[in-house]
mmCIF file of C-alpha atoms in Angstrom:
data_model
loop_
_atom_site.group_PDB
_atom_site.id
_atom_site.type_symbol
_atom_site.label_atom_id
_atom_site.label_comp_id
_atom_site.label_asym_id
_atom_site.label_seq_id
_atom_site.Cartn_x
_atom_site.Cartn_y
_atom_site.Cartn_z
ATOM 1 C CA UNK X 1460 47.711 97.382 40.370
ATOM 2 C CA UNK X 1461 51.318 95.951 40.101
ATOM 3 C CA UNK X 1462 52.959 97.052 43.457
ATOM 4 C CA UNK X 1463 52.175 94.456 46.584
ATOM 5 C CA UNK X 1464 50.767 96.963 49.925
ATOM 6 C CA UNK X 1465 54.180 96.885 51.099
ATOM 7 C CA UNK X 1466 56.116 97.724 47.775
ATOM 8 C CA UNK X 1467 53.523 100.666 47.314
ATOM 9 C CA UNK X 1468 54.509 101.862 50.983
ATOM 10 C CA UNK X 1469 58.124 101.751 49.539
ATOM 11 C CA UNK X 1470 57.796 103.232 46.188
ATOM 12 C CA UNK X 1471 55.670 106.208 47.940
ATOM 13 C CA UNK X 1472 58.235 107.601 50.390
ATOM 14 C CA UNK X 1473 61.116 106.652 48.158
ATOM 15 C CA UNK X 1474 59.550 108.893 45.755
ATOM 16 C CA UNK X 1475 59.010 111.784 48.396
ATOM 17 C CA UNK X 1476 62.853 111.679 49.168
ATOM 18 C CA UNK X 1477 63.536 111.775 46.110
ATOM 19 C CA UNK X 1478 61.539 114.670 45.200
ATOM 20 C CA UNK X 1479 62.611 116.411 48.097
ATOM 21 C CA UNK X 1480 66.456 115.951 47.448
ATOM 22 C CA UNK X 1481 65.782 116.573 43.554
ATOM 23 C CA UNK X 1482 64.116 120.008 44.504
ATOM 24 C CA UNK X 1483 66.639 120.954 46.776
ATOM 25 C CA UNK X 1484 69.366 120.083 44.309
ATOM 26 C CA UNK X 1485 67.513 121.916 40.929
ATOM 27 C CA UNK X 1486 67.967 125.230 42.787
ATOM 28 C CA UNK X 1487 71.128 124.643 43.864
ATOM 29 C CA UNK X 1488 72.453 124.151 40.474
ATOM 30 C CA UNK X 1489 70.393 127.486 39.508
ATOM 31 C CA UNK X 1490 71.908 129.350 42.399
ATOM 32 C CA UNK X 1491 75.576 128.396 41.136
ATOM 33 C CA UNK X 1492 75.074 129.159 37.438
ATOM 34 C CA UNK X 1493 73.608 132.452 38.908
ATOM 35 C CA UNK X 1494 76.430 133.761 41.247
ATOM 36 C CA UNK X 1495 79.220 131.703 40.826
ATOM 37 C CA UNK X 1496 79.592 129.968 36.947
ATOM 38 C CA UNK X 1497 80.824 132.992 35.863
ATOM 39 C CA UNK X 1498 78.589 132.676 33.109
ATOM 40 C CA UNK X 1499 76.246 135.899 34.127
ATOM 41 C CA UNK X 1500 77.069 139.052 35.063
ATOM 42 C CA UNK X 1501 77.338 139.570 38.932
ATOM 43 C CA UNK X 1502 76.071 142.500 40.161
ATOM 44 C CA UNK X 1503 75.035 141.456 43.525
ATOM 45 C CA UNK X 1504 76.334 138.298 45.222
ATOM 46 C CA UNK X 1505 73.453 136.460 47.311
ATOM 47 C CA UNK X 1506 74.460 133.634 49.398
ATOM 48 C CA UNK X 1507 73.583 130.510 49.335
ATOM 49 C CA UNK X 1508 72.659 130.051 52.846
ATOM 50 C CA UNK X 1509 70.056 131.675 51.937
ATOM 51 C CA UNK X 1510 68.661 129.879 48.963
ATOM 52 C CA UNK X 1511 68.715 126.525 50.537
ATOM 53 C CA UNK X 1512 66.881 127.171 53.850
ATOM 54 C CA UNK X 1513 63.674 128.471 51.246
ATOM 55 C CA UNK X 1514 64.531 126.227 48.920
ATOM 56 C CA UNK X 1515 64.188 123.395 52.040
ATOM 57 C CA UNK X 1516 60.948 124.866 52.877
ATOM 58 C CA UNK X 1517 59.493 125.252 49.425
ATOM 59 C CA UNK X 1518 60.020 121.606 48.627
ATOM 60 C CA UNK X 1519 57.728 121.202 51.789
ATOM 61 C CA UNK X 1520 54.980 122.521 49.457
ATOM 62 C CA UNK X 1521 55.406 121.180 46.161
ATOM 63 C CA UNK X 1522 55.523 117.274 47.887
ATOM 64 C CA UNK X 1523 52.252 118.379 49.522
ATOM 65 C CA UNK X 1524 50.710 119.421 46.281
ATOM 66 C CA UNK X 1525 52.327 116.671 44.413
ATOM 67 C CA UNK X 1526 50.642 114.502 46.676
ATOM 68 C CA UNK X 1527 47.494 116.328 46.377
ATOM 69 C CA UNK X 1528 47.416 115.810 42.347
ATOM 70 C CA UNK X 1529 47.992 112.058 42.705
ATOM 71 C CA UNK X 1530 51.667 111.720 41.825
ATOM 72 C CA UNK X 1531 52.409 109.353 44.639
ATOM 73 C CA UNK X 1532 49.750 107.082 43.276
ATOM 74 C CA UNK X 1533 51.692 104.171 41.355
ATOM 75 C CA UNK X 1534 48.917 104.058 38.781
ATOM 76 C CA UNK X 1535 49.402 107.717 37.841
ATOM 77 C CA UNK X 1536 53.362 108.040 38.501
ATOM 78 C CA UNK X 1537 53.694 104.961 36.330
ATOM 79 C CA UNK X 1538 51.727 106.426 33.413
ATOM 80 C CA UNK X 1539 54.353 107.276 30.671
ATOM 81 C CA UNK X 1540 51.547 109.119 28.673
ATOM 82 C CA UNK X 1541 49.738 111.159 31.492
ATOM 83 C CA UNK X 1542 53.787 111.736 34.067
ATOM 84 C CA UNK X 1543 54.443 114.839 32.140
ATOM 85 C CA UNK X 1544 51.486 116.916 31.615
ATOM 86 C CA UNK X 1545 50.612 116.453 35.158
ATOM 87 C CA UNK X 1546 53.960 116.938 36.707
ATOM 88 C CA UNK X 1547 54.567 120.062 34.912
ATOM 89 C CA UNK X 1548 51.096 120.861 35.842
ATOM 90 C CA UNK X 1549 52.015 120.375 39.927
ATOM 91 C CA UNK X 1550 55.673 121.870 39.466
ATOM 92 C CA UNK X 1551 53.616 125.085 37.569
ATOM 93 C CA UNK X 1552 51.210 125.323 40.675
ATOM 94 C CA UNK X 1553 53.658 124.638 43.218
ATOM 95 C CA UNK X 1554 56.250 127.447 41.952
ATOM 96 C CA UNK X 1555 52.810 129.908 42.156
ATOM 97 C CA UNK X 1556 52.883 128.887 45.368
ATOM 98 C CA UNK X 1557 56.676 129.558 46.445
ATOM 99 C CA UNK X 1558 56.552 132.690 44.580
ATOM 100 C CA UNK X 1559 53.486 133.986 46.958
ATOM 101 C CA UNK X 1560 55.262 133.044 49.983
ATOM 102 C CA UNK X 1561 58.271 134.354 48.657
ATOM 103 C CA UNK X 1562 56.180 138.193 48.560
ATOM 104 C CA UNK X 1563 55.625 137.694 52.126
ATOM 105 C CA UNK X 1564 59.557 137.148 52.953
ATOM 106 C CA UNK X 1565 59.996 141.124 52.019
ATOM 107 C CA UNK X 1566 63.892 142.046 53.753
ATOM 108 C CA UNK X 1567 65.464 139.910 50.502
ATOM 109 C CA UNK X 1568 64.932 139.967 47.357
ATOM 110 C CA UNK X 1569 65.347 136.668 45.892
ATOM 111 C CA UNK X 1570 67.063 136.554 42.276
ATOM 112 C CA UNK X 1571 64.154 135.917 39.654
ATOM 113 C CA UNK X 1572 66.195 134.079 37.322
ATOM 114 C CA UNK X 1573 67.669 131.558 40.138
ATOM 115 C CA UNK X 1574 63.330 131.122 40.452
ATOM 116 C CA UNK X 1575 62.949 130.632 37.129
ATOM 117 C CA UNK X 1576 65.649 128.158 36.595
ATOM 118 C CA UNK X 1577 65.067 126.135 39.336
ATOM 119 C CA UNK X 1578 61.384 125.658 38.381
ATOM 120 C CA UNK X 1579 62.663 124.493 34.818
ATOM 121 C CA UNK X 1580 65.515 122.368 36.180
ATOM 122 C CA UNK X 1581 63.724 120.879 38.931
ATOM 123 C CA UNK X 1582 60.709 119.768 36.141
ATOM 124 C CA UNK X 1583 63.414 118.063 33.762
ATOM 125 C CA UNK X 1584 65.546 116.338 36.870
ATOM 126 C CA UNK X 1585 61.375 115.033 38.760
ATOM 127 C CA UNK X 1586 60.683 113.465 35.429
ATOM 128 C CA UNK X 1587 64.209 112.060 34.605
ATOM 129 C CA UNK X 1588 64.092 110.850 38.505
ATOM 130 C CA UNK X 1589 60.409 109.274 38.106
ATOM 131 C CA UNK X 1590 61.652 107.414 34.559
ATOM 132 C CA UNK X 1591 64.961 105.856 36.296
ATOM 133 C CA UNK X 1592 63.260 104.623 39.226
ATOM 134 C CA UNK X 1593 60.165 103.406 37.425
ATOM 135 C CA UNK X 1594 62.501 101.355 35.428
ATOM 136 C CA UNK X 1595 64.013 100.037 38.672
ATOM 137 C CA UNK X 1596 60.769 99.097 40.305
ATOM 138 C CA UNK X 1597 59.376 97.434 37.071
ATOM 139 C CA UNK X 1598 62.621 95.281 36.290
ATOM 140 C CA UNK X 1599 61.878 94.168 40.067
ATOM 141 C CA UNK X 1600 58.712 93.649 39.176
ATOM 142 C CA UNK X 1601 59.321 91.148 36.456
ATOM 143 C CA UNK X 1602 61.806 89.227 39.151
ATOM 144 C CA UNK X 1603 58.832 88.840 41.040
ATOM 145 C CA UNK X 1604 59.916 91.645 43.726
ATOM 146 C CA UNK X 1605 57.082 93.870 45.337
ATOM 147 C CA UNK X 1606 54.832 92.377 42.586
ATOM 148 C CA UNK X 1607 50.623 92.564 43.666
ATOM 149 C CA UNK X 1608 49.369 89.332 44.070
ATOM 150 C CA UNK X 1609 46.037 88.192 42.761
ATOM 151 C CA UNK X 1610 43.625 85.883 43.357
ATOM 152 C CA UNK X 1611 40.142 85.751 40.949
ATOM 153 C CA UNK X 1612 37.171 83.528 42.287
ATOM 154 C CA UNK X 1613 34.610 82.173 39.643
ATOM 155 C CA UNK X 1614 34.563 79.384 37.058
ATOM 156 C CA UNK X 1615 33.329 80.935 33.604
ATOM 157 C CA UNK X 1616 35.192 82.342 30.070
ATOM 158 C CA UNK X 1617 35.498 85.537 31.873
ATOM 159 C CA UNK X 1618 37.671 84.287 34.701
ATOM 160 C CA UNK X 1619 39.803 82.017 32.448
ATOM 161 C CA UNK X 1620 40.070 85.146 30.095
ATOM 162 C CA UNK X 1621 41.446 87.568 32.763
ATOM 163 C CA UNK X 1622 43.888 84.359 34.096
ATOM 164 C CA UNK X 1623 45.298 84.224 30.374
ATOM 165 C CA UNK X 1624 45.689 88.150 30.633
ATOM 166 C CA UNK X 1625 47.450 88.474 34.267
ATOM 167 C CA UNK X 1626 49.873 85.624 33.323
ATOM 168 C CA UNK X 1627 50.678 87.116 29.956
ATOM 169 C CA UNK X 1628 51.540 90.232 31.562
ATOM 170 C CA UNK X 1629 55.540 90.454 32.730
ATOM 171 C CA UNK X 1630 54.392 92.761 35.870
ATOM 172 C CA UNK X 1631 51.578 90.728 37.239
ATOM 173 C CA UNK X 1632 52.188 87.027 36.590
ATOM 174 C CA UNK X 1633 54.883 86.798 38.964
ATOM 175 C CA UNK X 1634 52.121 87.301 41.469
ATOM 176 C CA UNK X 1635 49.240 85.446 40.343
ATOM 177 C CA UNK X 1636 47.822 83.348 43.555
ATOM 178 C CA UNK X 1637 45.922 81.071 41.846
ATOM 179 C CA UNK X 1638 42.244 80.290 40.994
ATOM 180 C CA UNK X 1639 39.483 79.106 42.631
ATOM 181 C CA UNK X 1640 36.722 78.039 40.648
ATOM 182 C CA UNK X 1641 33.983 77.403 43.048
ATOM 183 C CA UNK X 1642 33.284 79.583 46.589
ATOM 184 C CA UNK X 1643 34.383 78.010 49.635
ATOM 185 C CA UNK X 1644 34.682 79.802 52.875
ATOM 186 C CA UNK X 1645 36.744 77.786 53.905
ATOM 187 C CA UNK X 1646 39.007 77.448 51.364
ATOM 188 C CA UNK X 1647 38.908 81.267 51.099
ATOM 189 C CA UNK X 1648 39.971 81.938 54.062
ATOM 190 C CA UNK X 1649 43.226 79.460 54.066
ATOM 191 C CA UNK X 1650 44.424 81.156 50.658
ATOM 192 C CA UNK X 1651 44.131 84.560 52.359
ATOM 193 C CA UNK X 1652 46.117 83.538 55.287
ATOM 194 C CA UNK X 1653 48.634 80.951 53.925
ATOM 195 C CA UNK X 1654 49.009 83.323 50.548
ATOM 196 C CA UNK X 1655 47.831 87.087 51.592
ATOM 197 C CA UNK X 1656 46.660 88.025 47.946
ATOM 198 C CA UNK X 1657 46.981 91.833 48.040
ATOM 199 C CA UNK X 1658 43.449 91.591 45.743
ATOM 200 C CA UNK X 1659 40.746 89.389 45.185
ATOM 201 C CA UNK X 1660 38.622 89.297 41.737
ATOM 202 C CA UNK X 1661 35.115 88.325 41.645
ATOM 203 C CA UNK X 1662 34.200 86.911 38.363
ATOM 204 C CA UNK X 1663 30.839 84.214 39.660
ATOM 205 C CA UNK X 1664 28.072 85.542 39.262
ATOM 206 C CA UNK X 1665 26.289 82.584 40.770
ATOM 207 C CA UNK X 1666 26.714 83.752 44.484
ATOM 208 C CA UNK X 1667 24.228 85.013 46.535
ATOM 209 C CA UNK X 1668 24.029 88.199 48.725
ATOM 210 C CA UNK X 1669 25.202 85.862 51.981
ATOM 211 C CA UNK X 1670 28.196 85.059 49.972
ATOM 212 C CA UNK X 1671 29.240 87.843 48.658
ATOM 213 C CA UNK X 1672 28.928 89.382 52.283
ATOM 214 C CA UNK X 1673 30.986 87.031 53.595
ATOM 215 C CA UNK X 1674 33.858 87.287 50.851
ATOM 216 C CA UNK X 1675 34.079 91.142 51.469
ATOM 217 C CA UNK X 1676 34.356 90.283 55.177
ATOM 218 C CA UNK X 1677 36.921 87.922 54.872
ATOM 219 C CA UNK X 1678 38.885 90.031 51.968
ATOM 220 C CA UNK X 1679 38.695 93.095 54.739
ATOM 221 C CA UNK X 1680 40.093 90.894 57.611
ATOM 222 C CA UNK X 1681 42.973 89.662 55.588
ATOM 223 C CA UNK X 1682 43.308 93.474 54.181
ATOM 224 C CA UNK X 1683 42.859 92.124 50.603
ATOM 225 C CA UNK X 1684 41.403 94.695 47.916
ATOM 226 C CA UNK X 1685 37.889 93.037 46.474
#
């Protein structure tokens, strides 16, 4: 987790626009290398009226299944090694889908190629898209912008282990809270308000039930992941 609630609320629907407007924009470009480049043969002109309005509508669908496969989830739209299997995955299923509705539209017949094209462009542009602004939101993330901040409760090797680890790490130590080595409701409590950790880490394992209760309770009130 290296997005704060609010930064993830961001980074979601910025990504949704963006998708939307790089959808929109891949068929375009196929529609003009289609009927007006010049570079294939015209045999019937289609306009691009047309085009758009579907295109508009189609982009509906693929931001519903995109959401559907997890790519509005930070920890998958982040992951360099896992992004382009499963977009191409969601852009594969959601041109299946445009293509059925497409049947059901049966006074025009849209241009193949133009579908074709704009599946392929509109794969390349979503991944170029997701790389340039994950490489905004993580250089904004070392600046200490949007950044998750953490708080981890216990007083072993463990907890000093994962410290060393989250203030190693460019993304997260911006945002590390702090430390508290012993359970204290009290003291709890005033970190949660006065700080708002976006998560708490348990690492005691000297608490009882009645503790543990109460730290989920108070994590929940103060809308802090435990």
């Amino acid at each position: 987790m290296f997005f704060s609630r609010k930064a993830e609320k961001i980074y979601k629907i910025f990504l949704i626009f963006a998708d939307l407007l790089i959808i929109n924009l891949a068929f375009s470009v196929a529609w003009f290398i289609r009927f007006e480049s010049g570079i294939i043969p015209l045999k019937e002109f289609q306009p691009y009226r047309i085009y758009i309005i579907s295109a508009s509508l189609a982009s509906l669908f693929w931001v519903f299944v995109f959401a559907y496969k997890g790519l509005y989830e930070p920890e998958t739209s982040t992951n360099k090694k896992e992004l382009p299997e499963l977009l191409l995955s969601s852009v594969f299923i959601s041109a299946l889908i445009s293509m059925a509705l497409s049947f059901l539209y049966r006074s025009f017949a849209y241009s193949r190629l133009v579908f074709v094209m704009g599946t392929a462009f509109a794969y390349f542009m979503l991944l170029f898209e997701r790389n340039i602004i994950n490489k905004f939101a993580f250089s904004l993330l070392k600046k200490g912008i949007g950044t998750a901040k953490t708080l981890i409760i216990g007083n072993n090797e463990y907890s000093r282990t994962l410290q060393a680890e989250i203030q190693s790490n460019p993304y997260l130590s911006q945002g590390f809270t702090g430390l508290l080595p012993d359970y204290n409701e009290t003291e709890l409590r005033k970190i949660l308000i006065e700080k708002q950790p976006d998560r708490v880490i348990l690492t005691e394992t000297t608490m009882n039930e009645e503790q543990v209760l109460e730290l989920i309770y108070e994590c929940r009130k103060e809308n802090a992941l435990f």
